[in-house]
PDB file of C-alpha atoms in Angstrom:
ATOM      1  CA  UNK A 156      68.521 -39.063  31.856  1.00 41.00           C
ATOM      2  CA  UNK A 157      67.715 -39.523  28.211  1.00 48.00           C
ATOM      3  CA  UNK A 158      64.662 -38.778  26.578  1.00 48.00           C
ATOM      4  CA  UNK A 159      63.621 -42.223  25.570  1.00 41.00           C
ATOM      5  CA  UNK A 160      63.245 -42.834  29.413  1.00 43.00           C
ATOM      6  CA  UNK A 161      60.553 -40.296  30.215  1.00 49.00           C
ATOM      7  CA  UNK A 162      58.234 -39.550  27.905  1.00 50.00           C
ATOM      8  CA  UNK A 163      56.288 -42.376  29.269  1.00 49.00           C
ATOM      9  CA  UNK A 164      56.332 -40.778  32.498  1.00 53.00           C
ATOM     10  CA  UNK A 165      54.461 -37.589  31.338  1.00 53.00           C
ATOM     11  CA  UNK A 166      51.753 -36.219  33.403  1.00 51.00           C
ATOM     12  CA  UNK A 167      49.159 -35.167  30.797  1.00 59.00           C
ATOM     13  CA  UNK A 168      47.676 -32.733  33.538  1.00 70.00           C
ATOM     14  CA  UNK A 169      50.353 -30.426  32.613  1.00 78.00           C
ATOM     15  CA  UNK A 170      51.682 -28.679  30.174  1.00 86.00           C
ATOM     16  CA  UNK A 171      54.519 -31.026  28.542  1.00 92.00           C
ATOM     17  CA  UNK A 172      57.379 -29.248  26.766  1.00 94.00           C
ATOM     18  CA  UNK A 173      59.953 -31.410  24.850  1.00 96.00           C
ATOM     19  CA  UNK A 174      63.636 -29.572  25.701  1.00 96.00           C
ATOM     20  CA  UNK A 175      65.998 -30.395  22.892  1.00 96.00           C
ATOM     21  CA  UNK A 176      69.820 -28.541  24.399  1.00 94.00           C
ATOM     22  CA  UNK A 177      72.391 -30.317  24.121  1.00 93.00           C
ATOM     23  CA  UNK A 178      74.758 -28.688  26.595  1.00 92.00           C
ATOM     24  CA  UNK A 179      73.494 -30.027  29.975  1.00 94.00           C
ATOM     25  CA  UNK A 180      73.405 -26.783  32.273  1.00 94.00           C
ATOM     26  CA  UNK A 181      71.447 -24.856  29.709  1.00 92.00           C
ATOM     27  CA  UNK A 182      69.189 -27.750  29.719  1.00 94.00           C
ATOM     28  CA  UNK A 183      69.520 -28.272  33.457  1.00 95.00           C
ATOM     29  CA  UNK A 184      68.254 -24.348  33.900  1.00 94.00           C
ATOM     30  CA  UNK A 185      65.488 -23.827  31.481  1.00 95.00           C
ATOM     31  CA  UNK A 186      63.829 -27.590  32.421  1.00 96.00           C
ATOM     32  CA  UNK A 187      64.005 -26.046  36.010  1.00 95.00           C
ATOM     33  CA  UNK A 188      62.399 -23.074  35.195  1.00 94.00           C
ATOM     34  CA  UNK A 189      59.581 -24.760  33.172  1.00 95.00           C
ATOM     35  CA  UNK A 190      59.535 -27.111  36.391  1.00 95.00           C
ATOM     36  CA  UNK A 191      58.857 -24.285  38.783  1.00 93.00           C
ATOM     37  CA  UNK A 192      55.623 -23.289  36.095  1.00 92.00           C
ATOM     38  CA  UNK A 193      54.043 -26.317  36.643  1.00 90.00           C
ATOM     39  CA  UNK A 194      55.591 -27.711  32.999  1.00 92.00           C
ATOM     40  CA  UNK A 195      56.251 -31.264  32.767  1.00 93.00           C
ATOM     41  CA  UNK A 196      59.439 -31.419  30.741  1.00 94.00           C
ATOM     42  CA  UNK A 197      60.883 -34.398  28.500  1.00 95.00           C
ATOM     43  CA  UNK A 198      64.433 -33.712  28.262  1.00 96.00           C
ATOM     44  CA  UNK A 199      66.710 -34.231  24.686  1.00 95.00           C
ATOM     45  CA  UNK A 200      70.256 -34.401  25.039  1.00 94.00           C
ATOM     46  CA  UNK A 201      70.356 -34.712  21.310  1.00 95.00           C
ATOM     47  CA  UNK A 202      68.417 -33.836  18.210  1.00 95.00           C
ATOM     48  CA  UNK A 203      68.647 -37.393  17.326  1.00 95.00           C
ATOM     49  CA  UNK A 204      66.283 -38.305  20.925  1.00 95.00           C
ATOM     50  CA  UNK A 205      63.764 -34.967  20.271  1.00 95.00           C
ATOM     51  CA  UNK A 206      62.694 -36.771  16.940  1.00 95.00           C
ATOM     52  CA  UNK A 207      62.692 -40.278  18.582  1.00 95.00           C
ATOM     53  CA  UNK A 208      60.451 -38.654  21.359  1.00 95.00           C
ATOM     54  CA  UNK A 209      58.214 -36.932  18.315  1.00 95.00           C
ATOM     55  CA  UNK A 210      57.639 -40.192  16.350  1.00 94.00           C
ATOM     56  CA  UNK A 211      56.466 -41.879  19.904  1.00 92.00           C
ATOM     57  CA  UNK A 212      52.844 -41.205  20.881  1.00 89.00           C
ATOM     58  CA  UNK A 213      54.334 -38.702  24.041  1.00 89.00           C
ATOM     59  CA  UNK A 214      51.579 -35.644  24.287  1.00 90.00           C
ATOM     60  CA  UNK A 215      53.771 -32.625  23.536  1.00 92.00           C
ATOM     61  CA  UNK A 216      52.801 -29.197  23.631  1.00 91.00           C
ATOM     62  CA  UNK A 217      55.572 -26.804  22.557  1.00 93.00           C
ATOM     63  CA  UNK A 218      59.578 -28.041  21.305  1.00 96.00           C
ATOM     64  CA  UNK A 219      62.192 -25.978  22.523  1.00 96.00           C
ATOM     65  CA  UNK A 220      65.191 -27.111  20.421  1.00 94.00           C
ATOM     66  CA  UNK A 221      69.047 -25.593  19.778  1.00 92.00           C
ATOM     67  CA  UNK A 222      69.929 -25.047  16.174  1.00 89.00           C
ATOM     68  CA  UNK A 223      73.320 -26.450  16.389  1.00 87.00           C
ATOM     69  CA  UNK A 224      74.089 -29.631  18.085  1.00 87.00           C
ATOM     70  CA  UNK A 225      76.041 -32.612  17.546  1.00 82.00           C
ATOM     71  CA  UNK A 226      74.680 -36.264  15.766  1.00 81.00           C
ATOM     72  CA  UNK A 227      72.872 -36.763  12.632  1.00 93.00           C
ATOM     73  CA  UNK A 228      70.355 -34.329  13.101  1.00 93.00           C
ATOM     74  CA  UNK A 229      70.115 -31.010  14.188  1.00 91.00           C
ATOM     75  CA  UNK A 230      67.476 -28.133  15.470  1.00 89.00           C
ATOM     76  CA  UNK A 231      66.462 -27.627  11.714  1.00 90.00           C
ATOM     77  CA  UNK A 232      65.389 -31.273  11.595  1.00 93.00           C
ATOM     78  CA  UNK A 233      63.672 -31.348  14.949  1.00 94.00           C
ATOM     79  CA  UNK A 234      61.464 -28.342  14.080  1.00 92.00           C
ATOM     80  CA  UNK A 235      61.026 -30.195  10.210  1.00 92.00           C
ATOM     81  CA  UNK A 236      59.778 -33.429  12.424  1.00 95.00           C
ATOM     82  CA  UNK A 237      57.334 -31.028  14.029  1.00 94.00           C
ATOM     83  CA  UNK A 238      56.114 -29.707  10.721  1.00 92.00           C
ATOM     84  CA  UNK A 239      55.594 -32.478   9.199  1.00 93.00           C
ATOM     85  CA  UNK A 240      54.437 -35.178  11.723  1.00 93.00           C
ATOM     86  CA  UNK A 241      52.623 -32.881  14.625  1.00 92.00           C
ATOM     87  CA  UNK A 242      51.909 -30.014  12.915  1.00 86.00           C
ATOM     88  CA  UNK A 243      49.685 -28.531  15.953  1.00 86.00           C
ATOM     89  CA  UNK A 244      52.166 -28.139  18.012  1.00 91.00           C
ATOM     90  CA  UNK A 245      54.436 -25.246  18.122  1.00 91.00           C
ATOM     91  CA  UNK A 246      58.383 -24.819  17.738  1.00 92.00           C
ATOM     92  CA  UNK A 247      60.674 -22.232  19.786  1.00 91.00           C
ATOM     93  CA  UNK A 248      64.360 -22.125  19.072  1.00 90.00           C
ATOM     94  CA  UNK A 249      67.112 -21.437  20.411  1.00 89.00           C
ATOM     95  CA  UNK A 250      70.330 -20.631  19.427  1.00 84.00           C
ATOM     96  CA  UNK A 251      73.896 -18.254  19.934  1.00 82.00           C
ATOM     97  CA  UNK A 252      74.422 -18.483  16.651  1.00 73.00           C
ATOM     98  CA  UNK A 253      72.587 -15.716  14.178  1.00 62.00           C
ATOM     99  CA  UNK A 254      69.257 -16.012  14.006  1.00 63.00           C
ATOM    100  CA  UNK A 255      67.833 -18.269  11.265  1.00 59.00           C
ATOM    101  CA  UNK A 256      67.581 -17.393   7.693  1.00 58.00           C
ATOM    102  CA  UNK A 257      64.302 -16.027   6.198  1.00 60.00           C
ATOM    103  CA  UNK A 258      63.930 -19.465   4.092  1.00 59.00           C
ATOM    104  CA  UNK A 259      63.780 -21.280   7.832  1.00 62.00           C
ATOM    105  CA  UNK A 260      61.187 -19.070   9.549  1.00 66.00           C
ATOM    106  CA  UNK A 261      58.267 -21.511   8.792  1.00 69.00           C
ATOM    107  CA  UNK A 262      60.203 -23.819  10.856  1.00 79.00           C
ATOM    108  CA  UNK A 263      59.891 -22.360  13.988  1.00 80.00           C
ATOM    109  CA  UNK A 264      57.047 -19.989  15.920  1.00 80.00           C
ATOM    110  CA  UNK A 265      59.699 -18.027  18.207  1.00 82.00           C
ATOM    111  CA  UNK A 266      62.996 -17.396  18.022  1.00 83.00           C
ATOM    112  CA  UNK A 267      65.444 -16.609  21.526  1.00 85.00           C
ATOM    113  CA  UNK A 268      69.150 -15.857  21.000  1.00 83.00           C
ATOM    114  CA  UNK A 269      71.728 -17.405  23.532  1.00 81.00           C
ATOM    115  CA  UNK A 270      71.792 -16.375  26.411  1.00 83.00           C
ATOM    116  CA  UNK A 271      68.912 -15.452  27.369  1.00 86.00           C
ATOM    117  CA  UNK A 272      67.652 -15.593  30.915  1.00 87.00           C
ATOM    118  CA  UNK A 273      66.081 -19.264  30.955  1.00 87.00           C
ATOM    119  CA  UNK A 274      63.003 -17.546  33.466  1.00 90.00           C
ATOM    120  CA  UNK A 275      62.404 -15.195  30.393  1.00 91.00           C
ATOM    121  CA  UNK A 276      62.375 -17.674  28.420  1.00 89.00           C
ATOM    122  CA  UNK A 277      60.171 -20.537  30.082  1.00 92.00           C
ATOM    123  CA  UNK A 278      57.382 -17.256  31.030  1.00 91.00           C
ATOM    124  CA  UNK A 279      57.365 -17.030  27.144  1.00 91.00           C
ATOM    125  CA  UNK A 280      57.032 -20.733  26.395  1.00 89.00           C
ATOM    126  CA  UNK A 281      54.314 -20.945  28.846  1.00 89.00           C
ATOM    127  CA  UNK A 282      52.412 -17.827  27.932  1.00 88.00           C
ATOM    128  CA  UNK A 283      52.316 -19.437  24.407  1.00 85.00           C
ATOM    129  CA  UNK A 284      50.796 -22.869  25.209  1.00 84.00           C
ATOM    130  CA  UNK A 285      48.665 -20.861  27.113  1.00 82.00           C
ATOM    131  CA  UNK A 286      47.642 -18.420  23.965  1.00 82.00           C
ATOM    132  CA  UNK A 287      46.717 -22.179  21.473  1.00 73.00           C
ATOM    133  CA  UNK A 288      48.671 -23.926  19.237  1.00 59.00           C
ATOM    134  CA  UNK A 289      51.072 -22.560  16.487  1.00 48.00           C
ATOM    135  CA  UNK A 290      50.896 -18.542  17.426  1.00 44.00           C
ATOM    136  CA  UNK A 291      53.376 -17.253  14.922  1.00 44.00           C
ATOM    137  CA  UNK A 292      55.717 -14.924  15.711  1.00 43.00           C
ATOM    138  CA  UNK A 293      59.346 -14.226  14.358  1.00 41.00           C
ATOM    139  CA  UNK A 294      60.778 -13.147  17.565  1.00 44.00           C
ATOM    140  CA  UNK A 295      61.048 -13.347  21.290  1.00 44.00           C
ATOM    141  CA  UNK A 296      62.470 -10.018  21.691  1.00 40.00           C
TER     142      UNK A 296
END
């Protein structure tokens, strides 16, 4: 289902996580995960939907977003929307390509490579809404 179909849904009891993955099982897995944490999760097939989803008036707590996905936009711009236009709310990436470039790193609060196990993964994404906004770290190692 796209994303321009549920973030008016959201349950603003829970933690709401926008999931920007363009391949659907590796979406399909870590929404599940988030699911089974008591997450409420708006799902992006496309960088182009994330940033539609940011510029709505959705409560978001945390992006998840791939680097590398096709469209006009990509991860880089999805964690630039955050930056710019929500700037409380933090920015985990993901990505199986190398890990991004020193002059990126204010882009984003954690980093994960692909794969990583998506329970790993969603534990860390909730333990970090959990800490307050915008924790830096470089890595989810």
């Amino acid at each position: 289902m796209a994303a321009s179909k549920l973030w008016h849904e959201v349950d603003t009891d829970e933690h709401v996580v926008l999931l920007a993955e363009d391949e659907f099982f590796i979406r399909f897995d870590i929404a599940d995960e988030l699911r089974q944490r008591g997450c409420q999760v708006i799902e992006a097939g496309s960088a182009d939907e994330a940033i539609d989803v940011l510029r709505s008036t959705a409560r978001i707590d945390i992006v998840v977003t791939d680097l590398w996905m096709p469209g006009k936009h990509d991860g880089f711009d999805v964690a630039r929307t955050v930056r710019e236009e929500r700037p409380g709310v933090s920015v985990v990436v993901i990505s199986a390509h190398l890990k991004p470039a020193d002059e990126h790193k204010h882009l984003f609060d954690l980093f994960f490579p692909k794969p990583t196990p998506s329970e790993r993964l969603a534990r860390a994404i909730v333990e970090m809404i959990d800490a307050g906004p915008a924790r830096r770290t470089a890595d989810g190692a």
